CSV table of C-alpha atoms in Angstrom, one decimal:
chain,number,residue,atom,x,y,z
A,9,MET,CA,6.7,155.0,144.8
A,10,ARG,CA,7.5,153.9,141.2
A,11,VAL,CA,9.5,151.0,142.5
A,12,HIS,CA,6.7,149.9,144.8
A,13,THR,CA,4.1,150.1,141.9
A,14,LEU,CA,6.4,148.1,139.7
A,15,PHE,CA,6.8,145.5,142.4
A,16,LEU,CA,3.1,145.1,142.8
A,17,PHE,CA,2.6,144.8,139.0
A,18,ILE,CA,5.3,142.1,138.7
A,19,CYS,CA,3.6,140.2,141.6
A,20,LEU,CA,0.2,140.5,140.0
A,21,TYR,CA,1.5,139.5,136.6
A,22,SER,CA,3.4,136.4,137.7
A,23,GLY,CA,0.8,135.3,140.2
A,24,LEU,CA,-2.1,135.5,137.9
A,25,SER,CA,-0.3,134.1,134.9
A,26,SER,CA,0.2,130.9,136.8
A,27,GLN,CA,-2.8,130.9,139.1
A,28,THR,CA,-5.4,133.5,138.6
A,29,THR,CA,-7.3,132.4,141.8
A,30,ALA,CA,-4.4,133.7,143.9
A,31,ASP,CA,-5.7,137.3,143.4
A,32,PRO,CA,-8.0,138.3,146.2
A,33,TRP,CA,-10.3,140.6,144.2
A,34,ILE,CA,-10.8,138.1,141.4
A,35,ARG,CA,-11.5,135.4,144.0
A,36,SER,CA,-14.1,137.6,145.7
A,37,GLN,CA,-16.0,138.0,142.5
A,38,LEU,CA,-16.2,134.3,141.5
A,39,SER,CA,-17.6,131.2,143.2
A,40,LYS,CA,-15.2,128.7,141.7
A,41,VAL,CA,-12.7,129.4,138.9
A,42,LYS,CA,-13.4,127.1,135.9
A,43,TRP,CA,-11.5,129.0,133.3
A,44,GLU,CA,-8.6,131.5,133.4
A,45,GLN,CA,-6.3,133.0,130.8
A,46,THR,CA,-3.6,135.8,130.4
A,47,TYR,CA,-3.4,137.7,127.1
A,48,GLU,CA,-0.9,140.1,125.7
A,49,GLY,CA,-1.7,142.5,123.0
A,50,VAL,CA,-2.1,146.1,121.9
A,51,LEU,CA,-4.6,148.9,122.3
A,52,ALA,CA,-5.1,151.2,119.3
A,53,ASP,CA,-2.7,149.1,117.2
A,54,TYR,CA,0.6,150.1,119.0
A,55,HIS,CA,0.2,150.4,122.8
A,56,PRO,CA,1.0,147.2,124.8
A,57,VAL,CA,-1.5,145.9,127.3
A,58,LEU,CA,-1.9,142.8,129.5
A,59,ILE,CA,-5.4,141.4,130.0
A,60,ILE,CA,-6.0,138.8,132.8
A,61,LEU,CA,-9.4,137.0,132.9
A,62,ALA,CA,-11.1,134.3,134.9
A,63,SER,CA,-14.6,132.9,135.0
A,64,ASP,CA,-16.9,130.6,137.1
A,65,SER,CA,-19.2,130.2,134.1
A,66,VAL,CA,-21.5,132.8,135.6
A,67,GLN,CA,-19.4,135.9,135.7
A,68,ILE,CA,-16.0,136.9,134.3
A,69,ALA,CA,-13.5,139.0,136.2
A,70,GLY,CA,-10.0,140.3,135.6
A,71,TYR,CA,-7.7,143.2,134.9
A,72,LEU,CA,-6.6,145.4,132.0
A,73,ILE,CA,-3.1,146.6,132.6
A,74,HIS,CA,-1.2,149.3,130.6
A,75,LYS,CA,2.4,148.3,130.3
A,76,GLY,CA,3.4,151.9,129.9
A,77,ASP,CA,2.7,152.9,133.5
A,78,LYS,CA,1.8,149.4,135.0
A,79,LYS,CA,-1.6,150.8,136.2
A,80,SER,CA,-4.4,148.2,136.3
A,81,HIS,CA,-8.2,148.5,136.0
A,82,ARG,CA,-10.7,145.9,137.0
A,83,LEU,CA,-12.9,144.1,134.5
A,84,LEU,CA,-16.3,142.5,135.4
A,85,GLY,CA,-19.2,141.2,133.4
A,86,ASP,CA,-21.5,138.3,132.7
A,87,TRP,CA,-20.1,135.1,131.2
A,88,LYS,CA,-21.6,134.0,127.9
A,89,LYS,CA,-21.3,130.7,126.0
A,90,LYS,CA,-21.4,132.8,122.8
A,91,GLY,CA,-20.3,136.4,122.4
A,92,PRO,CA,-20.1,139.2,122.2
A,93,PHE,CA,-19.0,140.0,125.7
A,94,GLU,CA,-19.5,143.3,127.5
A,95,LEU,CA,-17.3,144.0,130.5
A,96,GLN,CA,-17.3,147.0,132.8
A,97,GLU,CA,-14.0,148.6,133.5
A,98,ARG,CA,-13.5,150.1,137.0
A,99,ASP,CA,-10.6,151.7,138.9
A,100,GLU,CA,-9.3,150.7,142.3
A,101,TYR,CA,-12.0,152.9,144.0
A,102,ASP,CA,-14.8,151.0,142.0
A,103,ARG,CA,-15.5,154.1,139.8
A,104,LEU,CA,-16.7,153.2,136.3
A,105,THR,CA,-14.0,154.2,133.8
A,106,GLY,CA,-15.1,152.4,130.6
A,107,TYR,CA,-16.4,149.3,128.8
A,108,LEU,CA,-14.9,146.5,126.8
A,109,LYS,CA,-17.1,145.0,124.1
A,110,GLY,CA,-16.4,142.2,121.7
A,111,LEU,CA,-15.0,138.7,121.2
A,112,ILE,CA,-13.2,136.7,123.9
A,113,THR,CA,-12.1,133.1,123.2
A,114,LYS,CA,-9.3,130.9,124.5
A,115,ASP,CA,-7.3,131.9,121.5
A,116,GLN,CA,-7.8,135.7,121.2
A,117,ILE,CA,-9.4,138.9,122.4
A,118,LYS,CA,-10.8,141.2,119.8
A,119,MET,CA,-12.7,144.0,121.5
A,120,GLU,CA,-13.3,147.7,121.6
A,121,TRP,CA,-12.5,149.8,124.6
A,122,MET,CA,-15.1,152.6,125.1
A,123,SER,CA,-14.9,155.4,127.7
A,124,SER,CA,-17.6,155.7,130.3
A,125,ASP,CA,-19.2,158.7,128.5
A,126,GLN,CA,-19.0,156.8,125.2
A,127,SER,CA,-17.0,159.6,123.6
A,128,ARG,CA,-13.8,157.6,122.9
A,129,VAL,CA,-13.4,154.2,121.3
A,130,PHE,CA,-10.2,152.2,120.6
A,131,ASN,CA,-9.6,148.7,119.4
A,132,ILE,CA,-7.9,146.0,121.4
A,133,ILE,CA,-6.4,142.8,120.0
A,134,ALA,CA,-4.6,140.3,122.2
A,135,PHE,CA,-3.5,136.7,122.3
A,136,PRO,CA,-2.4,134.1,125.0
A,137,ASN,CA,1.4,134.3,125.2
A,138,SER,CA,1.7,130.7,124.1
A,139,LEU,CA,-0.2,131.4,120.9
A,140,ILE,CA,1.4,134.7,119.9
A,141,LYS,CA,2.8,133.8,116.5
A,142,ILE,CA,4.4,137.1,115.6
A,143,LYS,CA,7.3,136.8,118.1
A,144,ASN,CA,10.6,137.5,116.2
A,145,PHE,CA,8.9,139.5,113.5
A,146,LYS,CA,10.1,143.1,113.1
A,147,PRO,CA,7.6,145.8,111.8
A,148,ASN,CA,8.4,146.7,108.2
A,149,SER,CA,7.1,148.6,105.2
A,150,GLU,CA,6.9,147.1,101.7
A,151,TYR,CA,6.2,148.3,98.2
A,152,ILE,CA,4.7,145.6,96.0
A,153,GLN,CA,3.8,145.5,92.3
A,154,ILE,CA,1.3,142.9,91.2
A,155,ALA,CA,1.3,141.8,87.5
A,156,SER,CA,-2.5,141.6,87.1
A,157,THR,CA,-4.8,143.2,84.6
A,158,PRO,CA,-5.0,146.0,85.4
A,159,PRO,CA,-1.8,146.1,87.5
A,160,VAL,CA,-1.9,146.7,91.2
A,161,SER,CA,0.6,148.6,93.4
A,162,ILE,CA,0.5,148.1,97.2
A,163,SER,CA,2.3,150.1,99.9
A,164,VAL,CA,1.9,148.1,103.1
A,165,GLN,CA,2.9,148.4,106.7
A,166,LYS,CA,3.3,145.2,108.7
A,167,MET,CA,3.0,145.6,112.4
A,168,ASP,CA,3.2,143.6,115.6
A,169,TYR,CA,0.4,141.1,116.4
A,170,GLY,CA,-0.2,140.5,112.8
A,171,ILE,CA,-1.8,143.8,111.8
A,172,VAL,CA,-1.3,145.1,108.3
A,173,SER,CA,-2.5,148.3,106.6
A,174,GLY,CA,-1.7,150.4,103.6
A,175,ILE,CA,-2.7,151.9,100.3
A,176,ALA,CA,-3.5,150.0,97.1
A,177,HIS,CA,-3.4,151.6,93.6
A,178,ARG,CA,-5.5,149.9,90.9
A,179,ASN,CA,-6.8,151.3,87.6
A,180,ALA,CA,-5.9,154.9,88.6
A,181,VAL,CA,-7.8,154.5,91.9
A,182,TYR,CA,-6.2,154.6,95.4
A,183,THR,CA,-7.9,152.9,98.3
A,184,ARG,CA,-6.8,152.4,101.9
A,185,PHE,CA,-7.0,148.9,103.4
A,186,GLU,CA,-6.4,146.9,106.6
A,187,GLY,CA,-5.7,143.2,107.0
A,188,TYR,CA,-4.0,140.6,109.1
A,189,CYS,CA,-1.1,138.1,108.9
A,190,LEU,CA,-1.6,134.4,108.7
A,191,ASP,CA,1.8,133.1,109.7
A,192,GLY,CA,4.6,133.8,112.2
A,193,THR,CA,6.7,136.0,109.8
A,194,CYS,CA,3.8,137.7,108.1
A,195,SER,CA,4.9,136.3,104.8
A,196,ILE,CA,1.2,135.4,104.2
A,197,TRP,CA,-1.5,138.1,104.7
A,198,ASN,CA,-5.0,138.9,103.8
A,199,THR,CA,-6.9,142.1,103.0
A,200,VAL,CA,-9.7,143.5,100.9
A,201,ILE,CA,-9.4,146.3,98.4
A,202,GLN,CA,-12.1,148.0,96.3
A,203,ASN,CA,-12.6,148.3,92.5
A,204,PRO,CA,-13.6,151.7,91.1
A,205,GLY,CA,-17.3,150.8,91.6
A,206,GLY,CA,-16.7,150.1,95.3
A,207,ALA,CA,-17.1,146.3,95.1
A,208,PRO,CA,-14.7,144.3,97.3
A,209,ILE,CA,-11.7,142.4,95.9
A,210,ARG,CA,-10.4,139.8,98.3
A,211,VAL,CA,-6.6,139.6,98.3
A,212,GLN,CA,-4.1,137.1,99.8
A,213,MET,CA,-0.4,137.8,99.5
A,214,ARG,CA,2.0,134.9,99.7
A,215,GLN,CA,5.7,135.7,99.9
A,216,HIS,CA,8.1,133.3,98.1
A,217,ASP,CA,11.4,135.0,98.8
A,218,ALA,CA,13.0,138.4,99.4
A,219,GLN,CA,11.9,139.7,96.0
A,220,THR,CA,8.7,137.9,95.0
A,221,TYR,CA,5.1,137.3,96.1
A,222,LYS,CA,2.3,135.3,94.7
A,223,ALA,CA,-0.9,137.4,94.8
A,224,VAL,CA,-4.4,135.8,94.9
A,225,MET,CA,-7.1,138.2,94.0
A,226,ASP,CA,-10.7,136.9,93.8
A,227,GLU,CA,-9.2,133.3,93.5
A,228,LYS,CA,-7.0,134.2,90.5
A,229,GLU,CA,-3.2,134.0,90.9
A,230,TYR,CA,-0.7,136.6,89.7
A,231,PRO,CA,3.1,137.1,90.1
A,232,ALA,CA,4.2,140.1,92.2
A,233,SER,CA,7.5,141.8,92.9
A,234,LEU,CA,8.6,143.2,96.2
A,235,THR,CA,10.5,146.2,94.9
A,236,ALA,CA,11.3,148.0,98.2
A,237,ASN,CA,11.4,146.9,101.8
A,238,PHE,CA,12.2,149.2,104.8
A,239,PRO,CA,12.3,148.6,108.5
A,240,LEU,CA,9.6,150.6,110.5
A,241,VAL,CA,10.4,152.7,113.5
A,242,VAL,CA,7.7,152.6,116.0
A,243,ARG,CA,7.7,155.5,118.5
A,244,GLN,CA,5.1,155.1,121.3
A,245,PHE,CA,4.5,156.5,124.7
A,246,ASP,CA,1.5,155.7,126.8
A,247,ASN,CA,-0.1,155.6,130.2
A,248,SER,CA,-3.6,155.0,131.5
A,249,LYS,CA,-4.6,158.7,130.6
A,250,GLY,CA,-3.5,158.8,127.0
A,251,PHE,CA,-1.0,157.8,124.3
A,252,LEU,CA,1.2,158.9,121.5
A,253,ASP,CA,2.4,157.0,118.5
A,254,PHE,CA,4.4,157.8,115.4
A,255,ILE,CA,5.4,155.2,112.8
A,256,TYR,CA,7.9,155.8,109.9
A,257,PRO,CA,10.0,153.8,107.6
A,258,GLN,CA,13.8,153.9,107.8
A,259,LEU,CA,15.2,154.9,104.4
A,260,GLU,CA,19.0,154.8,105.1
A,261,SER,CA,19.2,158.6,104.5
A,262,LYS,CA,20.6,161.1,106.9
A,263,THR,CA,18.7,163.9,105.3
A,264,TYR,CA,15.4,162.0,105.6
A,265,GLU,CA,16.1,161.2,109.3
A,266,ALA,CA,16.8,164.8,110.0
A,267,TRP,CA,13.6,165.8,108.2
A,268,VAL,CA,11.5,163.4,110.2
A,269,SER,CA,13.1,164.6,113.5
A,270,ASN,CA,12.5,168.2,112.6
A,271,TRP,CA,9.0,167.4,111.6
A,272,VAL,CA,7.9,165.5,114.8
A,273,ASP,CA,10.2,166.0,117.7
A,274,LYS,CA,8.8,169.2,119.1
A,275,THR,CA,5.2,168.0,118.9
A,276,TRP,CA,6.2,164.7,120.4
A,277,ALA,CA,7.9,166.2,123.4
A,278,GLU,CA,4.9,168.4,124.1
A,279,GLY,CA,2.6,165.4,123.9
A,280,VAL,CA,4.7,163.3,126.3
A,281,LYS,CA,4.8,166.2,128.8
A,282,TYR,CA,1.1,166.7,128.6
A,283,ILE,CA,0.0,163.1,129.2
A,284,THR,CA,2.6,162.6,131.9
A,285,SER,CA,1.1,165.6,133.7
A,286,LEU,CA,-2.4,164.1,133.3
A,287,ASN,CA,-1.3,160.8,134.8
A,288,GLU,CA,0.0,162.6,137.9
A,289,THR,CA,-3.6,163.5,138.9
A,290,ASP,CA,-6.0,161.1,140.5
A,291,GLY,CA,-9.0,161.8,138.2
A,292,ILE,CA,-11.3,159.2,136.9
A,293,GLU,CA,-10.6,160.1,133.2
A,294,ARG,CA,-9.2,157.3,131.0
A,295,LEU,CA,-7.4,157.6,127.7
A,296,VAL,CA,-8.4,161.2,127.2
A,297,HIS,CA,-5.6,162.2,124.8
A,298,ARG,CA,-4.3,160.6,121.6
A,299,SER,CA,-1.7,161.9,119.2
A,300,SER,CA,-1.0,159.7,116.3
A,301,GLY,CA,1.3,160.1,113.3
A,302,TRP,CA,2.8,158.2,110.4
A,303,VAL,CA,4.9,158.4,107.3
A,304,GLU,CA,3.7,156.4,104.4
A,305,ILE,CA,5.3,155.6,101.0
A,306,LEU,CA,3.2,156.1,97.9
A,307,ASP,CA,6.0,155.1,95.4
A,308,ALA,CA,9.5,153.7,95.6
A,309,GLY,CA,11.7,153.6,92.6
A,310,GLU,CA,15.4,153.0,91.9
A,311,ASP,CA,16.3,156.7,92.3
A,312,TYR,CA,13.6,158.0,94.6
A,313,VAL,CA,11.0,157.5,97.4
A,314,SER,CA,7.9,159.7,97.5
A,315,GLY,CA,5.5,159.8,100.4
A,316,LEU,CA,3.6,161.8,103.0
A,317,ALA,CA,3.8,162.5,106.7
A,318,THR,CA,0.6,162.9,108.7
A,319,TYR,CA,0.2,163.9,112.4
A,320,ILE,CA,-3.1,164.1,114.2
A,321,ASN,CA,-3.5,166.0,117.5
A,322,PRO,CA,-6.8,166.6,119.2
A,323,GLY,CA,-8.4,169.4,117.2
A,324,SER,CA,-5.8,169.6,114.5
A,325,THR,CA,-4.1,167.7,111.7
A,326,ARG,CA,-1.0,168.5,109.7
A,327,ARG,CA,0.6,166.9,106.6
A,328,GLU,CA,3.7,167.3,104.5
A,329,CYS,CA,4.8,165.6,101.3
A,330,PHE,CA,8.3,164.5,100.5
A,331,VAL,CA,10.4,163.2,97.6
A,332,LEU,CA,13.7,161.7,98.6
A,333,LEU,CA,16.3,161.5,95.8
A,334,LYS,CA,18.4,158.5,96.9
A,335,LYS,CA,21.8,159.2,95.2
A,336,GLU,CA,21.9,162.9,96.0
A,337,ASP,CA,20.4,162.3,99.5
A,338,ILE,CA,18.2,165.4,99.2
A,339,ILE,CA,14.5,166.0,99.9
A,340,LEU,CA,12.6,168.0,97.4
A,341,PRO,CA,9.7,170.1,98.7
A,342,THR,CA,6.7,170.7,96.6
A,343,SER,CA,7.7,174.3,95.9
A,344,GLU,CA,10.9,173.0,94.2
A,345,LEU,CA,9.1,170.3,92.2
A,346,ILE,CA,6.5,172.4,90.5
A,347,ASN,CA,7.1,174.9,87.8
A,348,THR,CA,5.3,177.8,89.4
A,349,ALA,CA,3.4,178.4,92.6
A,350,SER,CA,0.1,178.6,90.7
A,351,ASP,CA,0.6,175.0,89.4
A,352,LEU,CA,-0.5,173.7,92.8
A,353,LYS,CA,-3.9,175.4,92.3
A,354,LYS,CA,-4.0,173.9,88.8
A,355,ALA,CA,-3.3,170.5,90.1
A,356,GLU,CA,-6.1,170.9,92.8
A,357,ALA,CA,-8.6,171.9,90.1
A,358,LEU,CA,-7.7,168.8,88.0
A,359,ALA,CA,-8.2,166.6,91.0
A,360,PHE,CA,-11.6,168.0,91.7
A,361,LYS,CA,-12.5,167.4,88.0
A,362,ILE,CA,-11.5,163.8,88.4
A,363,SER,CA,-13.4,163.3,91.6
A,364,GLY,CA,-16.6,164.7,90.1
A,365,PRO,CA,-19.9,165.3,92.0
A,366,GLN,CA,-20.5,163.3,95.2
A,367,THR,CA,-23.8,161.6,96.2
A,368,ASP,CA,-23.2,162.4,99.8
A,369,GLU,CA,-23.8,166.2,100.3
A,370,GLU,CA,-22.0,166.4,103.6
A,371,TYR,CA,-19.0,164.6,102.2
A,372,GLU,CA,-18.9,166.9,99.2
A,373,ALA,CA,-19.0,169.9,101.5
A,374,TRP,CA,-16.1,168.5,103.5
A,375,LEU,CA,-14.2,167.7,100.3
A,376,HIS,CA,-14.4,171.3,98.9
A,377,LYS,CA,-13.5,172.7,102.3
A,378,ALA,CA,-10.5,170.4,102.7
A,379,GLY,CA,-9.3,170.7,99.1
A,380,TYR,CA,-6.5,168.7,97.4
A,381,LYS,CA,-3.5,170.5,99.0
A,382,TYR,CA,-0.8,167.8,98.8
A,383,LEU,CA,1.1,166.8,95.7
A,384,ILE,CA,3.2,163.7,95.4
A,385,PRO,CA,4.9,162.6,92.1
A,386,THR,CA,4.9,158.8,91.3
A,387,ARG,CA,6.0,156.8,88.3
A,388,GLU,CA,2.4,157.0,86.9
A,389,GLY,CA,1.9,160.7,87.5
A,390,VAL,CA,1.1,163.2,90.2
A,391,VAL,CA,-1.0,162.1,93.1
A,392,MET,CA,-3.1,164.7,94.9
A,393,LEU,CA,-4.4,164.3,98.4
A,394,THR,CA,-6.7,166.1,100.8
A,395,GLU,CA,-6.3,166.8,104.5
A,396,PHE,CA,-6.8,163.8,106.7
A,397,ASP,CA,-10.1,163.8,108.6
A,398,MET,CA,-11.1,161.5,111.6
A,399,ILE,CA,-14.5,160.9,110.0
A,400,TYR,CA,-13.9,160.9,106.3
A,401,GLY,CA,-10.2,159.9,106.2
A,402,ASP,CA,-8.8,161.4,103.0
A,403,ASP,CA,-9.3,161.4,99.3
A,404,ILE,CA,-6.6,160.5,96.8
A,405,ARG,CA,-6.6,161.2,93.1
A,406,LEU,CA,-4.1,160.4,90.3
A,407,LEU,CA,-3.5,162.9,87.5
A,408,SER,CA,-2.6,161.7,84.1
A,409,LEU,CA,1.0,161.6,83.0
A,410,GLU,CA,0.4,164.3,80.4
A,411,GLN,CA,-1.2,166.5,83.0
A,412,SER,CA,1.6,165.8,85.5
A,413,LYS,CA,4.3,166.8,83.0
A,414,LEU,CA,2.8,170.2,82.8
A,415,LEU,CA,3.2,170.7,86.5
A,416,ILE,CA,6.6,169.2,87.4
A,417,LYS,CA,9.9,170.7,86.3
A,418,LYS,CA,11.3,168.8,83.4
A,419,LYS,CA,14.7,168.2,85.0
A,420,TYR,CA,13.0,165.9,87.5
A,421,TRP,CA,11.1,163.8,85.0
A,422,ARG,CA,13.8,161.2,84.6
A,423,ASN,CA,13.8,160.5,88.4
A,424,PHE,CA,10.2,159.2,88.1
A,425,GLY,CA,10.8,157.4,84.8
A,426,TRP,CA,8.7,159.9,82.8
A,427,GLN,CA,11.2,160.1,79.9
């Protein structure tokens, strides 16, 4: 059965890539094909899909195909000279399974997939194969320091199809960001970060060589140093019923690799088993399960790397901090770093004092419920983080160096450059 399904997928893919009108269902929906295109891309940032579209300038018809299990769903909607487009997604029995809404041009697709009950939404970005610029690019994680006033530190992950995301630190404030690449190797990329007042700062990063960037922030240029660069491992498993993804940097450490494996393998295996069992049924449900995780670097020095692992399952989220000492190849848990167990509560209280009262009452209630439970040392001091929430994200606060020294054992100060 699997071989037969794969054969049908290959025939559909090759036939429609060269001549969309060869497909009987698409031909039955259109009077005369005036435009056709095949796109490759990702759903929810990591999960490969193929989108085949054709139009007679009245309607648009095609397929959304998950490369994970080769299952296809039909797409149908009205053609528009100007977007946004809205397409219905239906299964082979013509049952409504979802919607695609957003931008369609000859150069790209940038849409949102929404379930038929409107309870689940995931982004889709795709390009014609002839225009995919990020072909030989390999996902990687970089730590960059910008010599601006005040200085800015950026921890960024560069992914397939020109997607970038990360954390920026400026003037003791941490903000998360997303952006996009502008060239085939992602040596030039754009994003927007925020100043402490919330105003946007437009940023363009232009890489000169393996160690240096030129940063343009609000049209002013600054030199920047690429102080650490790590390949990214992208674990992903998907089918038409759900998907899992886990992204982490390779740090050339056996201890770290064992820590990552111990942290995620059991959860991953359970997730794969679950969505595989879902896909064996013939139900109408689409993309009903997502598990997503990542390891991000907050600071990378000559002797250490410090960061945080996060894994989100439906109904639950877990996190764990780590500090890798490179020369010793050991990972220090929070309990080893702090002087006493009560210091974690002291650090949390300091973080709440820095955050101050919130104007949004619901957010403040969530913040006090979540608490600042996660402690990560950096060269500038201890960073405290909350749990991760699908609505609010997380909150990140930097303690002063003086406060941090009262929390962390003195024998570790030199690793972070505190002496």
